[in-house]
CSV table of C-alpha atoms and ligand atoms in Angstrom, one decimal:
chain,number,residue,atom,x,y,z
A,148,UNK,CA,19.6,-65.5,-86.8
A,149,UNK,CA,21.2,-65.7,-90.2
A,150,UNK,CA,24.9,-65.3,-89.5
A,151,UNK,CA,26.1,-64.0,-92.8
A,152,UNK,CA,26.6,-60.3,-93.3
A,153,UNK,CA,24.5,-59.4,-96.2
A,154,UNK,CA,23.1,-56.0,-95.7
A,155,UNK,CA,24.8,-52.6,-95.2
A,156,UNK,CA,23.2,-49.5,-93.8
A,157,UNK,CA,24.4,-46.1,-95.1
A,158,UNK,CA,23.0,-43.3,-92.7
A,159,UNK,CA,22.8,-40.2,-94.8
A,160,UNK,CA,20.2,-38.3,-93.1
A,161,UNK,CA,22.4,-35.7,-91.5
A,162,UNK,CA,22.6,-32.0,-92.3
A,163,UNK,CA,26.2,-31.8,-93.3
A,164,UNK,CA,26.8,-28.5,-91.6
A,165,UNK,CA,30.6,-28.7,-91.6
A,166,UNK,CA,30.5,-28.4,-95.3
A,167,UNK,CA,28.3,-25.4,-95.7
A,168,UNK,CA,27.5,-23.6,-98.0
A,169,UNK,CA,28.1,-26.6,-100.4
A,170,UNK,CA,25.7,-28.7,-98.5
A,171,UNK,CA,22.7,-26.2,-98.3
A,172,UNK,CA,21.2,-27.9,-101.3
A,173,UNK,CA,23.4,-30.8,-102.4
A,174,UNK,CA,23.6,-33.7,-99.9
A,175,UNK,CA,26.9,-34.0,-98.4
A,176,UNK,CA,27.0,-37.6,-99.6
A,177,UNK,CA,26.7,-36.4,-103.2
A,178,UNK,CA,29.8,-34.2,-103.0
A,179,UNK,CA,32.3,-35.3,-105.8
A,180,UNK,CA,35.6,-36.9,-104.8
A,181,UNK,CA,37.5,-36.7,-108.1
A,182,UNK,CA,34.5,-37.8,-110.2
A,183,UNK,CA,32.3,-40.0,-108.0
A,184,UNK,CA,29.9,-38.9,-105.1
A,185,UNK,CA,31.5,-39.9,-101.9
A,186,UNK,CA,28.7,-42.3,-101.1
A,187,UNK,CA,29.5,-44.3,-104.2
A,188,UNK,CA,32.9,-45.2,-102.8
A,189,UNK,CA,31.1,-46.7,-99.8
A,190,UNK,CA,28.6,-48.6,-101.9
A,191,UNK,CA,31.6,-50.0,-104.0
A,192,UNK,CA,33.4,-51.0,-100.9
A,193,UNK,CA,30.3,-52.7,-99.5
A,194,UNK,CA,29.8,-54.6,-102.8
A,195,UNK,CA,33.6,-55.6,-102.8
A,196,UNK,CA,33.0,-57.0,-99.3
A,197,UNK,CA,30.2,-59.4,-100.3
A,198,UNK,CA,27.3,-57.1,-99.3
A,199,UNK,CA,24.2,-57.9,-101.4
A,200,UNK,CA,21.7,-55.3,-100.1
A,201,UNK,CA,22.3,-51.7,-99.7
A,202,UNK,CA,20.0,-49.6,-97.4
A,203,UNK,CA,20.3,-45.8,-97.4
A,204,UNK,CA,18.8,-43.7,-94.7
A,205,UNK,CA,17.8,-40.5,-96.3
A,206,UNK,CA,16.2,-37.2,-95.3
A,207,UNK,CA,14.6,-34.2,-96.6
A,208,UNK,CA,16.4,-32.8,-99.5
A,209,UNK,CA,18.3,-35.9,-100.3
A,210,UNK,CA,16.5,-37.3,-103.2
A,211,UNK,CA,19.7,-36.8,-105.5
A,212,UNK,CA,21.0,-40.0,-104.0
A,213,UNK,CA,17.9,-41.9,-105.2
A,214,UNK,CA,18.3,-40.6,-108.7
A,215,UNK,CA,22.0,-41.3,-108.7
A,216,UNK,CA,21.5,-45.0,-108.1
A,217,UNK,CA,18.7,-45.2,-110.6
A,218,UNK,CA,18.5,-45.5,-114.4
A,219,UNK,CA,18.7,-42.1,-116.1
A,220,UNK,CA,16.6,-42.8,-119.2
A,221,UNK,CA,17.2,-39.4,-121.0
A,222,UNK,CA,21.0,-39.3,-120.2
A,223,UNK,CA,21.4,-43.0,-121.3
A,224,UNK,CA,19.4,-42.5,-124.6
A,225,UNK,CA,21.4,-39.4,-125.4
A,226,UNK,CA,24.7,-41.2,-124.8
A,227,UNK,CA,23.6,-44.2,-126.9
A,228,UNK,CA,22.6,-41.8,-129.8
A,229,UNK,CA,25.9,-40.1,-129.7
A,230,UNK,CA,27.9,-43.4,-129.7
A,231,UNK,CA,29.5,-42.7,-126.2
A,232,UNK,CA,29.6,-46.2,-125.1
A,233,UNK,CA,32.2,-46.0,-122.4
A,234,UNK,CA,30.2,-43.2,-120.7
A,235,UNK,CA,27.0,-45.1,-121.2
A,236,UNK,CA,28.5,-47.9,-119.4
A,237,UNK,CA,29.6,-45.7,-116.5
A,238,UNK,CA,25.9,-44.3,-116.2
A,239,UNK,CA,24.3,-47.7,-116.4
A,240,UNK,CA,27.0,-49.3,-114.0
A,241,UNK,CA,26.0,-46.9,-111.2
A,242,UNK,CA,22.3,-47.9,-111.7
A,243,UNK,CA,22.9,-51.6,-111.7
A,244,UNK,CA,25.7,-52.0,-109.3
A,245,UNK,CA,23.5,-52.9,-106.2
A,246,UNK,CA,20.1,-53.7,-104.9
A,247,UNK,CA,19.5,-50.4,-103.1
A,248,UNK,CA,16.5,-49.5,-100.8
A,249,UNK,CA,15.8,-46.2,-99.0
A,250,UNK,CA,14.2,-45.3,-95.8
A,251,UNK,CA,13.4,-41.8,-94.6
A,252,UNK,CA,14.7,-40.4,-91.3
A,253,UNK,CA,12.0,-37.6,-90.8
A,254,UNK,CA,14.2,-35.5,-88.6
A,255,UNK,CA,18.1,-35.7,-87.9
A,256,UNK,CA,17.7,-37.1,-84.5
A,257,UNK,CA,21.2,-38.7,-84.4
A,258,UNK,CA,23.2,-41.5,-85.8
A,259,UNK,CA,21.6,-44.2,-83.6
A,260,UNK,CA,18.2,-43.0,-84.7
A,261,UNK,CA,19.3,-43.1,-88.3
A,262,UNK,CA,20.5,-46.7,-87.9
A,263,UNK,CA,17.1,-47.6,-86.0
A,264,UNK,CA,15.2,-46.3,-89.1
A,265,UNK,CA,16.7,-49.4,-91.0
A,266,UNK,CA,15.4,-51.9,-88.5
A,267,UNK,CA,12.6,-53.4,-90.6
A,268,UNK,CA,14.7,-53.6,-93.8
A,269,UNK,CA,17.5,-55.4,-92.0
A,270,UNK,CA,15.4,-57.8,-89.9
A,271,UNK,CA,16.9,-60.3,-87.6
A,272,UNK,CA,20.3,-60.7,-89.0
A,273,UNK,CA,23.9,-59.2,-88.5
A,274,UNK,CA,24.5,-56.1,-90.7
A,275,UNK,CA,27.1,-53.5,-91.5
A,276,UNK,CA,26.9,-49.7,-91.0
A,277,UNK,CA,28.9,-47.5,-93.4
A,278,UNK,CA,29.2,-43.7,-92.7
A,279,UNK,CA,29.6,-42.5,-96.2
A,280,UNK,CA,31.6,-39.4,-95.3
A,281,UNK,CA,34.4,-41.8,-94.1
A,282,UNK,CA,36.1,-42.7,-97.3
A,283,UNK,CA,38.6,-45.6,-96.7
A,284,UNK,CA,41.3,-46.5,-99.1
A,285,UNK,CA,42.2,-50.2,-98.3
A,286,UNK,CA,42.9,-53.5,-100.0
A,287,UNK,CA,41.2,-55.8,-99.0
A,288,UNK,CA,38.3,-53.3,-98.3
A,289,UNK,CA,38.0,-52.2,-94.7
A,290,UNK,CA,34.5,-53.8,-94.5
A,291,UNK,CA,35.7,-57.1,-95.8
A,292,UNK,CA,38.5,-57.1,-93.1
A,293,UNK,CA,35.9,-56.5,-90.4
A,294,UNK,CA,33.4,-59.2,-91.7
A,295,UNK,CA,36.4,-61.6,-91.4
A,296,UNK,CA,36.8,-60.8,-87.8
A,297,UNK,CA,33.1,-60.9,-87.2
A,298,UNK,CA,32.9,-64.4,-88.7
A,299,UNK,CA,35.9,-65.5,-86.6
A,300,UNK,CA,35.0,-63.9,-83.2
A,301,UNK,CA,31.0,-64.1,-83.3
A,302,UNK,CA,30.6,-60.6,-81.9
A,303,UNK,CA,30.1,-57.0,-83.2
A,304,UNK,CA,33.1,-55.2,-84.6
A,305,UNK,CA,33.9,-51.5,-84.7
A,306,UNK,CA,36.7,-50.1,-87.0
A,307,UNK,CA,39.2,-48.1,-85.1
A,308,UNK,CA,42.2,-46.0,-85.7
A,309,UNK,CA,45.1,-45.3,-83.4
A,310,UNK,CA,45.0,-41.5,-82.6
A,311,UNK,CA,47.6,-40.1,-80.2
A,312,UNK,CA,47.3,-36.7,-78.6
A,313,UNK,CA,44.5,-34.0,-78.4
A,314,UNK,CA,42.8,-35.2,-81.6
A,315,UNK,CA,41.3,-38.1,-79.7
A,316,UNK,CA,38.7,-35.8,-78.2
A,317,UNK,CA,36.9,-35.9,-81.6
A,318,UNK,CA,36.1,-39.5,-81.5
A,319,UNK,CA,34.2,-42.2,-79.6
A,320,UNK,CA,37.1,-44.1,-77.6
A,321,UNK,CA,37.3,-47.7,-76.6
A,322,UNK,CA,38.2,-49.1,-73.2
A,323,UNK,CA,39.6,-52.6,-73.1
A,324,UNK,CA,42.8,-54.4,-74.0
A,325,UNK,CA,44.3,-55.8,-77.3
A,326,UNK,CA,43.7,-59.4,-78.2
A,327,UNK,CA,46.9,-61.5,-77.2
A,328,UNK,CA,46.6,-63.4,-80.4
A,329,UNK,CA,46.1,-60.4,-82.8
A,330,UNK,CA,47.1,-56.9,-81.9
A,331,UNK,CA,44.7,-55.5,-84.5
A,332,UNK,CA,41.8,-56.8,-82.5
A,333,UNK,CA,40.8,-55.1,-79.4
A,334,UNK,CA,38.6,-56.8,-76.7
A,335,UNK,CA,36.3,-54.0,-75.8
A,336,UNK,CA,35.0,-53.5,-72.3
A,337,UNK,CA,33.6,-50.0,-72.6
A,338,UNK,CA,33.6,-46.7,-74.7
A,339,UNK,CA,33.6,-43.0,-74.1
A,340,UNK,CA,32.2,-40.5,-76.5
A,341,UNK,CA,34.5,-37.6,-77.2
A,342,UNK,CA,36.5,-37.6,-74.0
A,343,UNK,CA,39.2,-35.1,-72.9
A,344,UNK,CA,42.7,-36.4,-73.5
A,345,UNK,CA,43.3,-37.1,-69.9
A,346,UNK,CA,40.0,-39.0,-69.5
A,347,UNK,CA,40.5,-41.2,-72.8
A,348,UNK,CA,40.6,-44.8,-71.8
A,349,UNK,CA,42.9,-45.6,-74.7
A,350,UNK,CA,44.0,-44.3,-78.1
A,351,UNK,CA,41.6,-46.5,-80.0
A,352,UNK,CA,39.2,-44.1,-81.8
A,353,UNK,CA,36.0,-45.5,-83.4
A,354,UNK,CA,35.6,-44.5,-87.1
A,355,UNK,CA,32.7,-45.0,-89.6
A,356,UNK,CA,32.5,-48.7,-90.1
A,357,UNK,CA,30.6,-51.1,-88.0
A,358,UNK,CA,29.4,-54.8,-88.1
A,359,UNK,CA,26.7,-55.3,-85.6
A,360,UNK,CA,24.2,-57.9,-84.5
A,361,UNK,CA,20.5,-57.1,-84.7
A,362,UNK,CA,20.1,-56.8,-80.9
A,363,UNK,CA,21.4,-53.3,-81.1
A,364,UNK,CA,18.1,-52.4,-82.7
A,365,UNK,CA,16.1,-53.2,-79.5
A,366,UNK,CA,18.8,-51.4,-77.4
A,367,UNK,CA,18.6,-48.3,-79.5
A,368,UNK,CA,14.8,-48.3,-79.1
A,369,UNK,CA,15.4,-48.0,-75.4
A,370,UNK,CA,18.2,-45.5,-75.7
A,371,UNK,CA,17.5,-42.0,-74.5
A,372,UNK,CA,18.8,-38.9,-76.3
A,373,UNK,CA,22.3,-38.2,-75.1
A,374,UNK,CA,24.9,-35.5,-76.1
A,375,UNK,CA,23.3,-32.7,-78.3
A,376,UNK,CA,19.7,-34.2,-77.7
A,377,UNK,CA,20.5,-36.9,-80.3
A,378,UNK,CA,20.3,-40.7,-80.0
A,379,UNK,CA,23.9,-41.9,-80.2
A,380,UNK,CA,24.9,-45.0,-81.9
A,381,UNK,CA,27.7,-45.4,-79.2
A,382,UNK,CA,25.1,-45.4,-76.5
A,383,UNK,CA,23.2,-48.5,-78.1
A,384,UNK,CA,26.5,-50.2,-78.6
A,385,UNK,CA,27.4,-49.6,-74.9
A,386,UNK,CA,24.2,-51.4,-73.9
A,387,UNK,CA,25.1,-54.1,-76.4
A,388,UNK,CA,28.4,-54.6,-74.6
A,389,UNK,CA,26.7,-55.6,-71.4
A,390,UNK,CA,25.1,-58.5,-73.1
A,391,UNK,CA,27.5,-59.5,-76.0
A,392,UNK,CA,31.1,-59.4,-77.1
A,393,UNK,CA,32.1,-56.3,-79.1
A,394,UNK,CA,35.6,-55.9,-80.6
A,395,UNK,CA,37.5,-53.0,-82.0
A,396,UNK,CA,39.5,-53.6,-85.1
A,397,UNK,CA,42.4,-51.5,-86.4
A,398,UNK,CA,41.8,-51.9,-90.0
A,399,UNK,CA,44.7,-51.9,-92.6
A,400,UNK,CA,44.2,-48.9,-94.9
A,401,UNK,CA,43.8,-45.1,-94.8
A,402,UNK,CA,40.7,-43.3,-93.8
A,403,UNK,CA,39.7,-39.8,-95.0
A,404,UNK,CA,37.1,-37.6,-93.3
A,405,UNK,CA,35.4,-36.4,-96.5
A,406,UNK,CA,32.5,-34.7,-94.5
A,407,UNK,CA,35.2,-32.2,-93.5
A,408,UNK,CA,36.6,-29.6,-95.8
A,409,UNK,CA,40.3,-30.4,-95.0
A,410,UNK,CA,39.7,-34.1,-95.1
A,411,UNK,CA,38.0,-33.8,-98.5
A,412,UNK,CA,41.1,-31.8,-99.7
A,413,UNK,CA,43.4,-34.6,-98.6
A,414,UNK,CA,41.2,-37.2,-100.1
A,415,UNK,CA,41.0,-35.3,-103.4
A,416,UNK,CA,44.8,-35.0,-103.7
A,417,UNK,CA,45.6,-38.7,-102.8
A,418,UNK,CA,42.7,-40.2,-105.1
A,419,UNK,CA,43.6,-38.0,-107.9
A,420,UNK,CA,47.2,-39.1,-107.7
A,421,UNK,CA,46.1,-42.7,-108.0
A,422,UNK,CA,44.3,-42.1,-111.2
A,423,UNK,CA,46.2,-43.6,-114.1
A,424,UNK,CA,44.8,-41.3,-116.6
A,425,UNK,CA,46.0,-38.0,-114.9
A,426,UNK,CA,47.9,-39.1,-111.8
A,427,UNK,CA,51.5,-38.3,-113.3
A,428,UNK,CA,50.3,-34.9,-114.9
A,429,UNK,CA,48.6,-33.9,-111.4
A,430,UNK,CA,51.8,-34.9,-109.5
A,431,UNK,CA,53.8,-32.7,-111.9
A,432,UNK,CA,51.4,-29.9,-111.3
A,433,UNK,CA,51.6,-30.1,-107.6
A,434,UNK,CA,55.4,-30.1,-107.8
A,435,UNK,CA,55.4,-27.1,-109.9
A,436,UNK,CA,53.0,-25.3,-107.3
A,437,UNK,CA,55.2,-26.1,-104.3
A,438,UNK,CA,58.6,-25.2,-105.9
B,1137,LIG,P1,28.0,-36.6,-89.1
B,1137,LIG,O1,27.8,-35.9,-87.7
B,1137,LIG,O2,29.4,-36.7,-89.7
B,1137,LIG,O3,27.1,-35.9,-90.2
B,1137,LIG,O4,27.3,-37.9,-89.1
B,1137,LIG,P2,26.2,-34.6,-90.2
B,1137,LIG,O5,25.5,-34.4,-89.0
B,1137,LIG,O6,25.4,-34.7,-91.5
B,1137,LIG,O7,27.4,-33.6,-90.4
B,1137,LIG,P3,27.9,-32.2,-89.8
B,1137,LIG,O8,28.5,-32.7,-88.5
B,1137,LIG,O9,26.7,-31.4,-89.5
B,1137,LIG,O10,28.7,-31.6,-90.7
B,1137,LIG,C1,27.8,-39.2,-89.7
B,1137,LIG,C2,26.7,-39.8,-90.6
B,1137,LIG,O11,25.5,-40.0,-90.0
B,1137,LIG,C3,24.5,-39.5,-90.7
B,1137,LIG,C4,25.1,-38.3,-91.6
B,1137,LIG,O12,24.3,-38.1,-92.7
B,1137,LIG,C5,26.6,-38.8,-91.8
B,1137,LIG,O13,26.5,-39.6,-93.0
B,1137,LIG,N1,23.5,-39.0,-89.8
B,1137,LIG,C6,23.7,-38.2,-88.8
B,1137,LIG,C7,22.1,-39.3,-90.1
B,1137,LIG,O14,21.8,-40.0,-91.0
B,1137,LIG,N2,21.1,-38.8,-89.2
B,1137,LIG,C8,21.3,-38.1,-88.2
B,1137,LIG,O15,20.5,-37.6,-87.5
B,1137,LIG,C9,22.8,-37.7,-87.9
């Protein structure tokens, strides 16, 4: 097995119902955060983490993503004719930023099923999974931090956040104990999907970044539909845990759930404030609003 993490799978075959009506026609992954579709933030994070090959799992009505990461001949020719060189570089940059392949998930049968659709394109090597609606502001990038842990520990790594109180019930939650040498690493012994607060085995919630060994594909093939009739990725990882080491990793950085309306509003404000060209103007505007 090749030990380097070279490929990242982006499951993007879901229906995005939390963001209706915006996502009736537009894929959730193409909703703009300031001026970039949210999936582009994930692709940029993957590239900055050393990933060479992007695999996007798409579904019906999701072809805008393929057009986005492709050359737009008419747009580029028009920008060139008008002498808009900076914008031309932006448009061309998106088309050339990565090697991208697509695979269709014919029905949204769950996150585990979406990952399984990428089996042939990934092959027998470790790979990353990035959920495009989890936008993470981190330096070094969250995925890079996780790949470093994977290389050190030789086991799958799941990104986690510490969540206290009732909010834990919205997540997959790890059981286990913190690594004595590095409190950011969690030695995982089990996991529970969306537990009640009193049943949660810890406050370590799984979020949308994973580095997995390819054995998970075979285990997902044997995984029966779980909650909501969907094939859950966490069920495949639970089976993996019985055979291999799995670690949680509390990444350094801030995660936004941009697949949720409120999360997208928070991300919009914070990413806009960081933009050098209008951050100060936007800050002044926000101050004016709250006074
Ligand atoms: P979510 O549950 O956040 O996405 O799945 P969703 O189902 O599209 O959204 P809501 O809950 O109805 O609003 C996390 C990621 O997994 C993908 C989604 O596209 C999203 O990026 N996914 C989910 C698939 O690719 N296939 C599926 O069958 C389910």
